[in-house]
């Protein structure tokens, strides 16, 4: 069975290959190219808009601002169940004296300027002195069985306080004036004699206290001589006090307030030490949560919020963090929501606060705002809320926490809402600022594998593509979305999802033509196209079929080839011949490297490769690179150009530019 050996003198003849084997070997020489992802430097400082932002400073919201207690609006602190003062159905009669005909009612003075309150000790002194509504924290602590007796004394004292005011309010007829809605104080005549005052307290005041207790729906009984005229209007006035009294307040809630909440507020009033204030705020939050007093339904909400707002003047980030958490949990809105979001932004802007933020669950409160607040009504508040979350995403621990708390789904839902706002809408421009913060946060999230999976499963490609299409003129938004695609297209699963989005190719071509000189944007788009065409034949076909696709690549090739030539010429003219070239490619060289990679990847497709081989301008530019650039200058660029020419030389078409220049190329 052994084979017969050939004579030693007979030369061995190699086995002749078939035509198909020769073609397959030649085709196997064709190869795609790989390259490094464009480098994105980290911002040195945390800002709403980075140093490279295309927005002019005067056309964007500020990153630095002054935030004081005066930035909060006390009028917005009413509980949601509070009944606002209805307008009187008649014109009130104001009784005046002859000597005071030109005088007017003097209303309570507004709180002192917050600029005067800077240090802890000063803030302590002014904490409750600045309210003209009366001292709501002056009540002493009582036991539950003493609450009824305490209620009587408190209400009597309150009515006495309400009766101290101007001379013109209550004259001989004992007429009254309407409330100032801001202060909601009764204005009474302090010239009433002591006996008259006692009669008043025994008569109408008793009924007033009776209504405060919620024990009667009637303000006046027939025949009561001591009741005030126009009792219907008086009932409206009493109802207007609802948010700062105990109307319809359960005994349990009142008892809890006096036993658990009020002592902590007294502690906040008297304490000077920051650490102790922080501990008191922590106790307050847990007590409010225990008593189910978080949110808008809490009757004494306004008293609590006024106390917290004034503590903002104490310039301490740990304390402000505690305050922000409680204020957000109280579900404030309007101006107060904006101010507390700015407060959170200010805290998160300082990287040194990341540790305390991790331990205080501020992220939960901010994500809740994104989930629940109206986009158009509170766009500025959402901007600073999103800015704070963006800063948090720069911390690895907080970044993981975001993924675990479902932040990606919330962010994509918010992006969908923004995408539904059309360009002719008055909110469109301002929402662009919010979209910058949102996309910057998503870019940070792409560093985590679980986040990448969620982005694919949540349909992020379609929403990002819509945003990219709508915001073509906003370079900041385009840059962050392109950075997201650049990062994610390096992974096969996302690259396949992006390749299936047929709209993305035309969007990329529009951006390439619109921002040709924006190197940082151009290089990332070309990098994405290189990833799409590296392994997917369908992606090669779709891109090549788009109108002007090859012409766009040729135009970019020409532009950055000229920039590279000019840079090299300047280098030699300035005497740089004896100096070492930089290790990394220049910006122009980097664009050319990634652009030639796209051409090499496209040339793998049989029909596209043949078309490119016949494109004389493409081949000329590739040959030019070999002519003026040496391996020592930029090795990757030269290798990419040679590989692409080699790929194109495979196609034996009649009009092949490679065949026409084969001698020149060989040289």
XYZ file of C-alpha atoms in Angstrom:
667
model
C 0.000 0.000 0.000
C 3.001 2.253 0.112
C 3.232 4.794 -2.674
C 5.999 4.416 -5.189
C 8.703 7.003 -4.663
C 9.573 9.314 -7.521
C 13.114 9.147 -8.942
C 15.413 11.619 -7.221
C 16.357 13.295 -10.468
C 12.786 14.196 -11.402
C 11.834 17.738 -10.350
C 8.683 18.101 -8.306
C 5.929 19.995 -10.112
C 3.589 22.023 -7.875
C -0.087 21.212 -8.134
C -1.776 23.665 -10.454
C -4.528 25.731 -8.780
C -7.938 26.073 -10.284
C -9.315 29.435 -11.381
C -11.737 29.569 -8.447
C -8.942 28.919 -5.974
C -6.893 31.723 -7.466
C -9.860 34.126 -7.257
C -10.628 33.127 -3.687
C -7.031 33.652 -2.645
C -7.026 37.071 -4.244
C -10.313 37.952 -2.606
C -9.045 36.842 0.776
C -6.356 39.472 0.463
C -9.095 42.131 0.610
C -9.502 43.284 4.150
C -11.289 45.848 6.220
C -9.429 48.284 8.412
C -9.591 48.988 12.115
C -8.715 52.219 13.875
C -8.840 53.880 17.275
C -11.960 55.644 18.516
C -11.563 59.442 18.599
C -10.333 60.648 21.961
C -12.704 62.794 24.022
C -11.000 64.816 26.769
C -12.712 65.153 30.136
C -13.943 68.604 31.111
C -11.753 70.248 33.747
C -14.722 71.922 35.430
C -18.338 70.995 35.883
C -20.416 73.474 33.930
C -23.867 73.578 32.404
C -22.189 73.930 29.010
C -18.607 72.856 28.427
C -15.735 75.022 27.267
C -16.221 73.774 23.705
C -19.879 74.788 23.550
C -21.049 76.519 20.398
C -23.511 78.601 22.428
C -22.561 82.196 23.091
C -22.518 83.064 26.830
C -25.319 85.590 26.402
C -27.540 82.991 24.711
C -27.383 80.267 27.331
C -28.492 79.864 30.959
C -25.743 80.588 33.503
C -23.750 77.938 35.346
C -22.887 80.314 38.195
C -25.549 82.306 40.026
C -26.407 83.733 43.427
C -28.979 81.713 45.334
C -30.460 83.154 48.520
C -33.545 82.661 50.643
C -35.130 85.582 48.799
C -35.117 83.469 45.613
C -37.904 81.349 47.092
C -41.520 82.471 46.989
C -43.409 82.139 50.256
C -46.744 82.685 48.504
C -46.317 79.389 46.657
C -46.039 77.376 49.868
C -49.787 76.893 50.396
C -51.013 73.310 50.797
C -52.833 71.954 47.795
C -56.066 71.635 49.781
C -56.009 75.271 50.900
C -58.904 77.396 49.668
C -57.727 80.632 48.166
C -59.439 83.856 49.134
C -62.423 84.568 46.905
C -63.093 88.143 45.809
C -65.722 89.961 47.832
C -69.101 90.316 46.154
C -69.414 93.901 47.357
C -67.169 96.894 47.740
C -65.861 97.072 51.317
C -66.516 100.252 53.259
C -63.393 101.897 54.615
C -64.111 104.260 57.504
C -61.718 107.190 57.766
C -61.339 110.090 60.145
C -61.123 113.678 59.002
C -57.569 114.093 60.164
C -56.539 110.904 58.360
C -58.349 111.416 55.044
C -55.173 111.173 52.994
C -53.690 108.290 54.888
C -53.807 104.759 53.564
C -53.694 101.393 55.196
C -50.149 100.427 56.046
C -49.520 96.798 55.231
C -46.992 94.626 57.014
C -43.425 95.154 55.957
C -41.757 92.563 53.748
C -38.966 90.376 55.128
C -35.533 91.882 55.508
C -33.144 91.739 52.584
C -31.538 88.292 52.420
C -28.218 89.899 51.537
C -27.913 90.954 55.152
C -27.981 87.359 56.310
C -24.688 85.616 55.620
C -23.314 83.814 58.609
C -24.939 81.209 60.744
C -25.337 83.459 63.757
C -27.036 86.200 61.731
C -29.279 83.672 60.041
C -30.293 82.350 63.445
C -31.226 85.840 64.653
C -33.382 86.538 61.622
C -34.861 83.098 61.207
C -38.331 83.790 62.539
C -38.163 87.535 63.114
C -38.709 88.190 59.419
C -42.251 86.868 59.252
C -44.994 89.451 59.488
C -47.649 86.767 59.803
C -46.843 86.052 63.437
C -44.506 83.597 65.084
C -45.780 80.198 64.031
C -43.118 78.391 66.032
C -43.895 80.185 69.303
C -46.187 77.416 70.471
C -44.843 75.390 73.369
C -44.617 71.639 73.289
C -47.619 69.914 74.830
C -48.557 66.390 75.631
C -51.430 64.804 73.685
C -53.856 65.068 76.595
C -53.127 68.796 76.897
C -53.602 69.513 73.220
C -57.215 70.645 73.576
C -56.377 73.162 76.290
C -53.334 74.299 74.320
C -55.442 74.830 71.228
C -57.708 77.248 73.076
C -54.836 79.362 74.380
C -53.074 79.402 71.037
C -56.174 80.454 69.156
C -56.940 83.227 71.641
C -53.407 84.521 71.322
C -53.656 84.387 67.569
C -56.848 86.434 67.478
C -55.220 89.007 69.767
C -52.300 89.239 67.366
C -54.603 89.576 64.420
C -56.282 92.560 65.993
C -53.121 94.671 66.210
C -52.903 96.885 63.132
C -53.780 100.276 61.621
C -56.103 102.980 62.848
C -58.246 103.013 59.715
C -59.373 99.385 59.688
C -62.003 99.329 62.374
C -63.817 102.517 63.286
C -67.058 103.279 65.123
C -69.074 100.962 62.846
C -66.353 98.237 63.276
C -66.097 97.758 59.568
C -63.274 95.647 58.117
C -60.973 95.562 55.144
C -60.059 92.601 52.938
C -56.863 90.655 53.451
C -53.662 91.392 51.724
C -53.386 88.026 49.950
C -49.619 87.924 50.482
C -49.681 88.298 54.230
C -53.228 87.066 54.874
C -53.464 89.068 58.114
C -56.491 90.624 59.688
C -56.125 94.386 60.099
C -57.929 95.617 63.181
C -58.204 98.874 65.055
C -55.897 98.872 68.062
C -57.835 101.875 69.469
C -60.547 99.518 70.632
C -60.807 99.715 74.376
C -59.814 96.838 76.587
C -63.446 96.114 77.440
C -64.462 96.227 73.783
C -61.624 93.823 72.962
C -62.790 91.431 75.671
C -66.360 91.610 74.356
C -65.068 90.900 70.883
C -63.156 87.833 72.059
C -66.206 86.543 73.909
C -68.477 87.097 70.941
C -67.354 86.823 67.373
C -63.872 85.593 68.278
C -65.405 82.638 70.031
C -67.252 81.729 66.878
C -64.067 82.310 64.891
C -62.216 79.822 67.095
C -65.175 77.489 66.834
C -64.845 77.439 63.062
C -61.050 76.972 63.274
C -61.700 73.759 65.161
C -63.902 72.572 62.310
C -66.786 71.945 64.759
C -69.338 74.178 63.034
C -70.158 75.258 59.505
C -72.016 78.331 60.655
C -70.270 81.605 61.339
C -73.138 83.485 62.879
C -76.335 82.622 64.688
C -79.396 84.870 64.332
C -79.582 87.425 67.046
C -75.930 87.380 67.998
C -75.284 91.038 68.759
C -71.534 90.753 68.970
C -71.000 89.301 65.491
C -69.377 91.407 62.785
C -71.405 92.734 59.863
C -71.296 90.936 56.516
C -70.508 87.555 58.043
C -70.278 85.960 54.574
C -67.213 88.030 53.759
C -65.814 87.300 57.196
C -66.125 83.567 56.549
C -64.103 83.989 53.360
C -61.404 85.749 55.353
C -61.279 82.959 57.903
C -61.058 80.370 55.138
C -58.103 82.270 53.681
C -56.114 81.441 56.798
C -56.481 77.742 56.238
C -52.912 76.972 55.223
C -51.435 78.444 58.407
C -53.944 77.159 60.931
C -55.475 73.829 61.772
C -58.736 73.795 59.813
C -59.864 70.196 59.223
C -56.610 68.997 60.760
C -56.900 65.664 62.507
C -56.043 65.409 66.166
C -53.387 62.841 65.324
C -51.697 65.158 62.851
C -51.821 68.067 65.276
C -50.396 65.954 68.068
C -47.642 64.627 65.808
C -46.770 68.180 64.772
C -46.362 69.363 68.366
C -44.540 66.299 69.641
C -42.297 65.367 66.714
C -41.967 68.249 64.238
C -42.114 71.420 66.319
C -39.191 70.532 68.625
C -36.982 69.994 65.577
C -37.994 73.350 64.126
C -37.122 74.983 67.444
C -33.764 73.242 67.248
C -33.209 74.616 63.757
C -34.095 78.066 65.061
C -31.581 78.026 67.899
C -28.721 75.866 66.597
C -25.499 77.509 65.373
C -23.407 74.456 64.518
C -23.565 73.246 60.893
C -23.163 69.594 61.821
C -25.995 69.795 64.339
C -28.183 71.586 61.803
C -27.568 68.759 59.336
C -28.501 66.190 61.967
C -31.659 68.139 62.775
C -32.607 68.215 59.075
C -32.110 64.459 58.866
C -34.374 63.983 61.898
C -36.920 66.334 60.347
C -37.024 64.380 57.085
C -37.525 61.055 58.879
C -40.182 62.567 61.143
C -42.093 64.020 58.184
C -41.891 60.700 56.414
C -43.073 58.867 59.520
C -46.023 61.218 59.908
C -46.947 60.984 56.225
C -46.400 64.735 55.943
C -44.243 64.784 52.813
C -45.906 66.172 49.700
C -48.538 68.852 49.180
C -51.330 67.703 51.509
C -49.660 68.747 54.760
C -51.647 71.587 56.385
C -48.657 73.272 58.034
C -46.539 72.926 54.922
C -46.071 76.687 54.471
C -44.693 77.147 57.998
C -42.220 74.341 57.475
C -41.068 75.558 54.057
C -40.548 79.135 55.246
C -38.230 77.811 57.929
C -36.234 75.775 55.430
C -36.000 78.574 52.870
C -34.379 80.902 55.374
C -31.704 78.332 56.191
C -30.508 78.500 52.572
C -28.722 81.742 53.478
C -26.275 79.683 55.537
C -23.656 78.977 52.904
C -22.985 75.297 53.587
C -23.224 72.588 50.915
C -23.883 69.726 53.388
C -26.717 71.711 54.974
C -28.105 72.831 51.606
C -28.111 69.201 50.475
C -30.296 68.281 53.444
C -32.577 71.252 52.780
C -32.891 70.457 49.077
C -33.898 66.888 49.826
C -36.695 67.976 52.190
C -37.925 70.807 49.955
C -38.066 68.495 46.937
C -39.928 65.901 48.996
C -42.537 68.559 49.840
C -43.373 68.727 46.095
C -42.879 72.451 45.600
C -43.626 73.993 42.223
C -43.213 77.194 40.234
C -40.461 79.536 41.363
C -39.645 77.358 44.353
C -39.101 74.295 42.173
C -36.700 76.286 40.003
C -34.826 77.589 43.057
C -34.436 74.182 44.696
C -33.265 72.656 41.383
C -30.665 75.418 41.170
C -29.698 74.598 44.745
C -29.183 70.936 43.817
C -27.228 72.001 40.720
C -24.988 74.224 42.834
C -24.255 71.357 45.240
C -23.523 68.815 42.487
C -21.296 71.259 40.616
C -18.639 70.782 43.297
C -16.972 67.411 42.732
C -15.967 67.300 46.404
C -19.637 66.880 47.330
C -19.994 63.574 45.453
C -19.456 61.537 48.606
C -22.183 63.227 50.650
C -24.529 63.096 47.643
C -24.033 59.323 47.466
C -25.150 58.968 51.080
C -28.200 61.245 50.942
C -30.182 59.850 47.992
C -30.595 63.194 46.272
C -30.635 61.302 42.969
C -34.015 59.757 43.815
C -35.583 63.192 44.257
C -34.136 64.526 41.004
C -35.230 61.492 38.982
C -38.722 61.920 40.399
C -38.776 65.484 39.064
C -37.823 64.257 35.594
C -40.581 61.682 35.770
C -43.429 63.861 37.022
C -42.928 67.545 36.201
C -44.481 69.208 33.157
C -41.874 69.732 30.441
C -43.101 73.018 29.005
C -44.236 74.584 32.281
C -41.018 73.812 34.176
C -38.402 73.671 31.416
C -35.888 75.852 33.287
C -36.227 73.845 36.501
C -35.774 70.628 34.521
C -32.683 72.141 32.891
C -30.896 72.604 36.231
C -32.230 69.292 37.530
C -30.808 67.551 34.456
C -27.573 69.503 34.842
C -27.220 68.194 38.402
C -27.806 64.630 37.190
C -25.204 65.162 34.464
C -22.655 66.157 37.107
C -23.547 63.057 39.125
C -22.948 60.872 36.063
C -19.310 61.907 36.207
C -18.957 59.823 39.370
C -18.616 56.046 38.894
C -20.647 55.132 41.997
C -23.512 57.476 41.148
C -23.386 56.366 37.508
C -24.023 52.754 38.525
C -26.785 53.920 40.828
C -28.484 55.698 37.923
C -28.563 52.523 35.857
C -29.970 50.533 38.771
C -32.718 53.104 39.361
C -33.927 53.044 35.745
C -32.538 56.433 34.756
C -32.053 55.422 31.108
C -35.727 54.716 30.573
C -36.646 58.042 32.214
C -34.134 59.953 30.087
C -35.371 58.380 26.862
C -38.965 59.141 27.841
C -37.997 62.767 28.469
C -36.199 62.873 25.114
C -39.337 61.584 23.436
C -41.330 64.439 24.964
C -38.746 66.947 23.744
C -38.808 65.410 20.267
C -42.568 65.946 20.143
C -42.033 69.720 20.402
C -41.821 71.051 16.868
C -39.467 73.747 15.624
C -42.179 76.402 15.364
C -43.055 75.987 19.055
C -41.954 78.806 21.375
C -40.355 76.254 23.726
C -38.236 74.602 21.015
C -35.122 76.718 21.506
C -35.037 76.549 25.313
C -35.565 72.803 25.272
C -32.377 72.542 23.241
C -30.463 73.553 26.391
C -32.158 70.721 28.274
C -31.378 68.270 25.474
C -27.668 69.113 25.751
C -27.682 68.059 29.426
C -29.691 64.934 28.667
C -27.497 63.687 25.814
C -24.331 64.477 27.781
C -25.647 62.261 30.588
C -26.475 59.454 28.164
C -22.955 59.682 26.771
C -21.551 59.073 30.258
C -23.925 56.161 30.776
C -22.655 54.387 27.640
C -19.486 53.477 29.535
C -21.409 50.816 31.493
C -22.288 47.437 29.891
C -25.752 47.218 31.577
C -26.537 50.710 30.286
C -25.601 49.733 26.740
C -27.991 46.781 26.895
C -30.795 49.022 28.160
C -30.169 51.574 25.422
C -30.538 48.895 22.749
C -33.661 47.360 24.317
C -35.313 50.752 24.920
C -35.132 51.894 21.300
C -32.571 54.610 21.905
C -31.429 54.580 18.260
C -34.735 55.872 16.918
C -35.142 58.640 19.530
C -31.541 59.787 19.137
C -31.967 59.835 15.355
C -35.113 61.965 15.638
C -33.323 64.395 17.962
C -30.367 64.529 15.572
C -32.641 65.321 12.651
C -34.537 68.052 14.503
C -31.419 69.703 15.968
C -29.154 69.793 12.900
C -28.312 73.439 13.601
C -27.444 72.822 17.258
C -23.820 71.701 17.202
C -23.785 70.881 20.924
C -26.701 68.449 20.655
C -25.290 66.935 17.462
C -21.901 66.476 19.095
C -23.246 64.571 22.112
C -25.499 62.324 20.018
C -22.631 61.565 17.639
C -20.421 60.788 20.651
C -23.045 58.326 21.865
C -23.173 56.621 18.457
C -19.379 56.683 18.211
C -19.038 54.885 21.539
C -21.811 52.361 21.004
C -21.020 51.537 17.365
C -17.828 49.874 18.590
C -20.055 47.057 19.898
C -21.538 44.574 17.425
C -25.078 44.447 18.852
C -25.561 48.205 18.819
C -23.813 48.541 15.467
C -26.334 46.090 14.001
C -29.227 48.071 15.520
C -27.857 51.316 14.091
C -27.304 49.711 10.675
C -30.988 48.749 10.623
C -31.958 52.414 11.045
C -32.010 53.362 7.361
C -32.549 57.034 8.215
C -29.176 57.353 9.948
C -27.142 57.306 6.707
C -28.784 60.362 5.195
C -28.524 62.151 8.559
C -24.797 61.492 8.716
C -24.328 62.736 5.145
C -26.252 65.935 5.879
C -24.075 66.578 8.930
C -20.878 65.886 6.971
C -21.859 68.443 4.345
C -23.163 70.981 6.863
C -20.194 70.931 9.256
C -17.238 70.112 6.994
C -14.779 72.239 8.964
C -15.874 70.939 12.400
C -13.127 68.339 12.789
C -14.327 66.982 16.155
C -17.782 66.267 14.713
C -16.620 65.057 11.292
C -14.099 62.549 12.626
C -16.697 60.855 14.834
C -19.278 60.544 12.069
C -16.682 59.000 9.762
C -15.620 56.661 12.557
C -19.255 55.524 12.926
C -19.557 54.952 9.162
C -16.348 52.923 9.274
C -17.824 50.720 12.012
C -21.102 50.274 10.133
C -19.367 49.243 6.896
C -16.763 47.006 8.541
C -18.856 43.829 8.818
C -22.268 44.540 7.339
C -22.754 44.193 3.586
C -26.265 45.653 3.824
C -24.870 48.757 5.527
C -22.363 49.161 2.678
C -25.173 48.990 0.144
C -27.453 51.417 2.000
C -24.753 54.027 2.451
C -23.507 53.767 -1.139
C -27.054 54.126 -2.518
C -27.649 57.400 -0.684
C -27.470 60.310 -3.093
C -24.088 62.039 -3.040
C -22.482 59.607 -0.596
C -19.239 59.073 -2.551
C -19.074 62.731 -3.598
C -19.320 63.753 0.074
C -16.421 61.464 0.984
C -14.342 62.790 -1.922
C -15.083 66.391 -0.906
C -13.986 65.699 2.670
C -10.905 63.864 1.406
C -9.942 66.895 -0.670
C -10.591 69.360 2.184
C -8.525 67.551 4.809
C -5.835 66.556 2.310
C -5.284 70.265 1.623
C -5.280 71.035 5.351
C -2.660 68.346 5.895
C -0.513 69.632 3.019
C -0.671 73.171 4.399
C 0.253 71.949 7.889
C 3.195 69.994 6.516
C 4.328 72.959 4.438
C 4.156 75.241 7.480
C 6.122 72.664 9.512
C 8.982 72.658 7.028
C 8.970 76.447 6.563
C 9.302 77.019 10.314
C 12.435 74.875 10.448
C 10.845 71.763 11.873
C 12.734 69.343 9.659
C 15.223 68.454 12.373
C 12.524 67.993 14.990
C 10.655 64.801 15.700
C 7.118 64.574 14.410
C 4.434 64.116 17.059
C 3.631 60.494 17.865
C -0.079 60.914 17.395
C -1.562 61.877 13.999
C -2.548 65.494 13.509
C -6.253 66.350 13.384
C -6.241 66.399 9.577
C -4.318 63.121 9.385
C -6.745 61.489 11.807
C -9.713 62.433 9.619
C -7.935 61.053 6.531
C -7.107 57.792 8.327
C -10.744 57.180 9.238
C -12.081 58.383 5.888
C -9.794 56.027 3.909
C -10.946 53.254 6.245
C -14.537 53.820 5.070
C -13.400 53.537 1.422
C -11.499 50.327 2.188
C -14.523 48.813 3.957
C -16.874 49.791 1.128
C -14.554 48.188 -1.432
C -15.234 44.738 0.054
C -18.678 44.782 -1.593
C -18.291 43.486 -5.199
C -20.357 46.098 -7.047
C -19.291 48.998 -4.809
C -15.639 47.973 -5.061
C -15.853 47.929 -8.854
C -17.481 51.378 -8.871
C -14.793 52.816 -6.598
C -12.033 51.263 -8.708
C -13.432 53.186 -11.670
C -13.655 56.462 -9.695
C -10.534 58.268 -10.899
C -10.757 61.038 -8.288
C -10.789 58.502 -5.434
C -7.764 56.650 -6.774
C -5.887 59.897 -7.463
C -6.305 61.056 -3.871
C -5.164 57.689 -2.527
C -2.079 57.757 -4.737
C -1.370 61.355 -3.682
C -1.234 60.251 -0.056
C 1.433 57.708 -0.939
C 3.356 60.367 -2.853
C 3.628 63.075 -0.198
C 3.364 61.100 3.049
C 6.103 58.802 4.294
C 5.767 55.970 6.780
C 7.827 57.979 9.261
C 5.383 60.872 8.994
C 2.216 58.842 9.655
C 2.428 55.093 9.360
C -1.282 54.343 9.812
C -2.297 56.774 7.069
C 0.165 55.299 4.548
C -0.818 51.709 5.362
C -4.538 52.508 5.043
C -4.017 54.161 1.654
C -1.951 51.215 0.358
C -4.504 48.679 1.643
C -7.382 50.495 -0.037
C -5.539 50.631 -3.362
C -4.818 46.925 -3.009
C -8.525 46.219 -2.439
C -9.499 48.233 -5.523
C -6.869 46.516 -7.666
C -8.791 43.268 -7.283
C -11.560 44.523 -9.579
C -10.670 44.094 -13.266
C -13.052 46.570 -14.833
C -12.512 48.238 -18.188
C -12.345 51.758 -16.793
C -10.305 50.872 -13.712
C -8.294 53.859 -12.537
C -6.007 51.491 -10.642
C -5.073 49.686 -13.860
C -4.413 53.007 -15.584
C -2.002 54.034 -12.822
C -0.485 50.649 -12.006
C 3.024 51.618 -13.114
C 2.924 54.856 -11.149
C 1.569 53.010 -8.127
C 4.290 50.364 -8.412
C 6.960 53.057 -8.413
